[in-house]
mmCIF file with all atom_site columns, C-alpha atoms in Angstrom:
data_model
loop_
_atom_site.group_PDB
_atom_site.id
_atom_site.type_symbol
_atom_site.label_atom_id
_atom_site.label_alt_id
_atom_site.label_comp_id
_atom_site.label_asym_id
_atom_site.label_entity_id
_atom_site.label_seq_id
_atom_site.pdbx_PDB_ins_code
_atom_site.Cartn_x
_atom_site.Cartn_y
_atom_site.Cartn_z
_atom_site.occupancy
_atom_site.B_iso_or_equiv
_atom_site.pdbx_formal_charge
_atom_site.auth_seq_id
_atom_site.auth_comp_id
_atom_site.auth_asym_id
_atom_site.auth_atom_id
_atom_site.pdbx_PDB_model_num
ATOM 1  C CA . MET A 1 1  ? 86.924  96.001  174.936 1.00 0.00 ? 1  MET A CA 1
ATOM 2  C CA . GLY A 1 2  ? 89.419  98.824  175.183 1.00 0.00 ? 2  GLY A CA 1
ATOM 3  C CA . GLY A 1 3  ? 90.431  98.487  171.505 1.00 0.00 ? 3  GLY A CA 1
ATOM 4  C CA . GLY A 1 4  ? 89.932  102.220 170.992 1.00 0.00 ? 4  GLY A CA 1
ATOM 5  C CA . ARG A 1 5  ? 92.432  103.046 173.720 1.00 0.00 ? 5  ARG A CA 1
ATOM 6  C CA . ASN A 1 6  ? 95.037  100.727 172.172 1.00 0.00 ? 6  ASN A CA 1
ATOM 7  C CA . LEU A 1 7  ? 94.578  102.356 168.761 1.00 0.00 ? 7  LEU A CA 1
ATOM 8  C CA . ASP A 1 8  ? 94.820  105.816 170.323 1.00 0.00 ? 8  ASP A CA 1
ATOM 9  C CA . SER A 1 9  ? 98.129  104.822 171.947 1.00 0.00 ? 9  SER A CA 1
ATOM 10 C CA . ILE A 1 10 ? 99.506  103.591 168.635 1.00 0.00 ? 10 ILE A CA 1
ATOM 11 C CA . LEU A 1 11 ? 98.409  106.738 166.807 1.00 0.00 ? 11 LEU A CA 1
ATOM 12 C CA . ARG A 1 12 ? 100.491 108.846 169.223 1.00 0.00 ? 12 ARG A CA 1
ATOM 13 C CA . VAL A 1 13 ? 103.765 106.976 168.576 1.00 0.00 ? 13 VAL A CA 1
ATOM 14 C CA . PRO A 1 14 ? 106.239 109.432 167.001 1.00 0.00 ? 14 PRO A CA 1
ATOM 15 C CA . VAL A 1 15 ? 107.900 108.474 163.722 1.00 0.00 ? 15 VAL A CA 1
ATOM 16 C CA . MET A 1 16 ? 110.865 110.012 161.906 1.00 0.00 ? 16 MET A CA 1
ATOM 17 C CA . ILE A 1 17 ? 109.896 111.414 158.493 1.00 0.00 ? 17 ILE A CA 1
ATOM 18 C CA . GLN A 1 18 ? 112.603 112.300 155.995 1.00 0.00 ? 18 GLN A CA 1
ATOM 19 C CA . VAL A 1 19 ? 112.415 113.681 152.473 1.00 0.00 ? 19 VAL A CA 1
ATOM 20 C CA . VAL A 1 20 ? 115.300 112.437 150.359 1.00 0.00 ? 20 VAL A CA 1
ATOM 21 C CA . LEU A 1 21 ? 116.329 114.776 147.547 1.00 0.00 ? 21 LEU A CA 1
ATOM 22 C CA . GLY A 1 22 ? 118.956 112.334 146.330 1.00 0.00 ? 22 GLY A CA 1
ATOM 23 C CA . SER A 1 23 ? 122.208 110.668 147.254 1.00 0.00 ? 23 SER A CA 1
ATOM 24 C CA . ALA A 1 24 ? 125.805 110.498 146.115 1.00 0.00 ? 24 ALA A CA 1
ATOM 25 C CA . THR A 1 25 ? 128.718 108.097 146.446 1.00 0.00 ? 25 THR A CA 1
ATOM 26 C CA . MET A 1 26 ? 132.302 109.291 146.648 1.00 0.00 ? 26 MET A CA 1
ATOM 27 C CA . PRO A 1 27 ? 135.635 108.134 148.010 1.00 0.00 ? 27 PRO A CA 1
ATOM 28 C CA . VAL A 1 28 ? 136.614 109.322 151.479 1.00 0.00 ? 28 VAL A CA 1
ATOM 29 C CA . ALA A 1 29 ? 139.524 111.260 149.948 1.00 0.00 ? 29 ALA A CA 1
ATOM 30 C CA . THR A 1 30 ? 137.076 113.340 147.877 1.00 0.00 ? 30 THR A CA 1
ATOM 31 C CA . LEU A 1 31 ? 134.811 113.817 150.874 1.00 0.00 ? 31 LEU A CA 1
ATOM 32 C CA . MET A 1 32 ? 137.728 115.107 152.931 1.00 0.00 ? 32 MET A CA 1
ATOM 33 C CA . LYS A 1 33 ? 138.479 117.757 150.284 1.00 0.00 ? 33 LYS A CA 1
ATOM 34 C CA . LEU A 1 34 ? 134.971 119.252 150.403 1.00 0.00 ? 34 LEU A CA 1
ATOM 35 C CA . GLY A 1 35 ? 134.693 122.725 151.841 1.00 0.00 ? 35 GLY A CA 1
ATOM 36 C CA . ARG A 1 36 ? 132.340 125.673 152.004 1.00 0.00 ? 36 ARG A CA 1
ATOM 37 C CA . GLY A 1 37 ? 130.740 126.279 148.612 1.00 0.00 ? 37 GLY A CA 1
ATOM 38 C CA . ALA A 1 38 ? 131.490 122.767 147.298 1.00 0.00 ? 38 ALA A CA 1
ATOM 39 C CA . ILE A 1 39 ? 128.720 121.208 145.228 1.00 0.00 ? 39 ILE A CA 1
ATOM 40 C CA . VAL A 1 40 ? 127.907 117.525 145.614 1.00 0.00 ? 40 VAL A CA 1
ATOM 41 C CA . PRO A 1 41 ? 125.942 116.270 142.576 1.00 0.00 ? 41 PRO A CA 1
ATOM 42 C CA . LEU A 1 42 ? 123.034 114.010 143.557 1.00 0.00 ? 42 LEU A CA 1
ATOM 43 C CA . ASP A 1 43 ? 121.548 111.090 141.652 1.00 0.00 ? 43 ASP A CA 1
ATOM 44 C CA . HIS A 1 44 ? 118.137 112.825 141.301 1.00 0.00 ? 44 HIS A CA 1
ATOM 45 C CA . ARG A 1 45 ? 117.456 115.480 138.685 1.00 0.00 ? 45 ARG A CA 1
ATOM 46 C CA . VAL A 1 46 ? 115.392 118.653 138.953 1.00 0.00 ? 46 VAL A CA 1
ATOM 47 C CA . GLY A 1 47 ? 111.720 117.771 138.563 1.00 0.00 ? 47 GLY A CA 1
ATOM 48 C CA . GLU A 1 48 ? 112.093 114.130 139.611 1.00 0.00 ? 48 GLU A CA 1
ATOM 49 C CA . PRO A 1 49 ? 109.992 113.077 142.596 1.00 0.00 ? 49 PRO A CA 1
ATOM 50 C CA . VAL A 1 50 ? 111.618 112.979 146.027 1.00 0.00 ? 50 VAL A CA 1
ATOM 51 C CA . ASP A 1 51 ? 111.256 109.974 148.349 1.00 0.00 ? 51 ASP A CA 1
ATOM 52 C CA . VAL A 1 52 ? 109.290 110.324 151.588 1.00 0.00 ? 52 VAL A CA 1
ATOM 53 C CA . VAL A 1 53 ? 110.843 107.945 154.112 1.00 0.00 ? 53 VAL A CA 1
ATOM 54 C CA . VAL A 1 54 ? 109.283 106.969 157.455 1.00 0.00 ? 54 VAL A CA 1
ATOM 55 C CA . ASN A 1 55 ? 111.505 105.108 159.920 1.00 0.00 ? 55 ASN A CA 1
ATOM 56 C CA . GLY A 1 56 ? 113.825 104.025 157.101 1.00 0.00 ? 56 GLY A CA 1
ATOM 57 C CA . ARG A 1 57 ? 111.131 102.891 154.618 1.00 0.00 ? 57 ARG A CA 1
ATOM 58 C CA . VAL A 1 58 ? 109.981 104.692 151.481 1.00 0.00 ? 58 VAL A CA 1
ATOM 59 C CA . ILE A 1 59 ? 106.227 105.222 151.899 1.00 0.00 ? 59 ILE A CA 1
ATOM 60 C CA . ALA A 1 60 ? 105.536 107.852 149.242 1.00 0.00 ? 60 ALA A CA 1
ATOM 61 C CA . ARG A 1 61 ? 106.984 110.092 146.548 1.00 0.00 ? 61 ARG A CA 1
ATOM 62 C CA . GLY A 1 62 ? 106.230 113.703 145.860 1.00 0.00 ? 62 GLY A CA 1
ATOM 63 C CA . GLU A 1 63 ? 107.235 117.135 144.644 1.00 0.00 ? 63 GLU A CA 1
ATOM 64 C CA . VAL A 1 64 ? 109.019 119.780 146.690 1.00 0.00 ? 64 VAL A CA 1
ATOM 65 C CA . VAL A 1 65 ? 106.820 122.865 147.160 1.00 0.00 ? 65 VAL A CA 1
ATOM 66 C CA . VAL A 1 66 ? 107.038 126.168 149.033 1.00 0.00 ? 66 VAL A CA 1
ATOM 67 C CA . VAL A 1 67 ? 104.645 126.251 152.003 1.00 0.00 ? 67 VAL A CA 1
ATOM 68 C CA . GLU A 1 68 ? 101.895 128.815 151.280 1.00 0.00 ? 68 GLU A CA 1
ATOM 69 C CA . ASP A 1 69 ? 101.718 130.312 154.781 1.00 0.00 ? 69 ASP A CA 1
ATOM 70 C CA . ASP A 1 70 ? 105.490 130.646 155.173 1.00 0.00 ? 70 ASP A CA 1
ATOM 71 C CA . ASN A 1 71 ? 107.550 131.237 152.019 1.00 0.00 ? 71 ASN A CA 1
ATOM 72 C CA . SER A 1 72 ? 110.746 130.456 153.947 1.00 0.00 ? 72 SER A CA 1
ATOM 73 C CA . ARG A 1 73 ? 109.751 126.780 154.365 1.00 0.00 ? 73 ARG A CA 1
ATOM 74 C CA . PHE A 1 74 ? 109.536 123.811 152.019 1.00 0.00 ? 74 PHE A CA 1
ATOM 75 C CA . GLY A 1 75 ? 106.996 121.015 152.019 1.00 0.00 ? 75 GLY A CA 1
ATOM 76 C CA . VAL A 1 76 ? 106.200 117.957 149.913 1.00 0.00 ? 76 VAL A CA 1
ATOM 77 C CA . SER A 1 77 ? 103.110 117.488 147.786 1.00 0.00 ? 77 SER A CA 1
ATOM 78 C CA . LEU A 1 78 ? 102.533 113.721 147.658 1.00 0.00 ? 78 LEU A CA 1
ATOM 79 C CA . THR A 1 79 ? 102.084 112.316 144.167 1.00 0.00 ? 79 THR A CA 1
ATOM 80 C CA . GLU A 1 80 ? 102.390 108.575 144.855 1.00 0.00 ? 80 GLU A CA 1
ATOM 81 C CA . ILE A 1 81 ? 101.817 106.319 147.845 1.00 0.00 ? 81 ILE A CA 1
ATOM 82 C CA . VAL A 1 82 ? 104.197 103.352 147.730 1.00 0.00 ? 82 VAL A CA 1
ATOM 83 C CA . GLY A 1 83 ? 102.729 99.933  148.531 1.00 0.00 ? 83 GLY A CA 1
ATOM 84 C CA . PRO A 1 84 ? 104.241 97.647  151.184 1.00 0.00 ? 84 PRO A CA 1
ATOM 85 C CA . LEU A 1 85 ? 106.019 95.345  148.704 1.00 0.00 ? 85 LEU A CA 1
ATOM 86 C CA . ALA A 1 86 ? 107.701 98.225  146.857 1.00 0.00 ? 86 ALA A CA 1
ATOM 87 C CA . SER A 1 87 ? 108.842 99.878  150.084 1.00 0.00 ? 87 SER A CA 1
ATOM 88 C CA . GLU A 1 88 ? 110.358 96.612  151.353 1.00 0.00 ? 88 GLU A CA 1
ATOM 89 C CA . SER A 1 89 ? 112.472 96.286  148.218 1.00 0.00 ? 89 SER A CA 1
ATOM 90 C CA . ASN A 1 90 ? 113.866 99.807  148.878 1.00 0.00 ? 90 ASN A CA 1
ATOM 91 C CA . ALA A 1 91 ? 114.752 99.072  152.504 1.00 0.00 ? 91 ALA A CA 1
#
């Protein structure tokens, strides 16, 4: 008994969701030289799916889109849900 209440409690736990456009590696000396207008090339290319990360684990991939109701905001259209084994290898 009370299983519904336990599930309801779990469903209200907040999680951190991040959309990763890409990453870059550079020496600290290069990092220190960056200033306004500097461009940092990322390892993802235009058109490649972005990673959707929840609490540090990749759970899906998708495409960046403009939100219909608010053209000043971006969203992600999910194209792939990553299984548990694949997300553990990316952790």
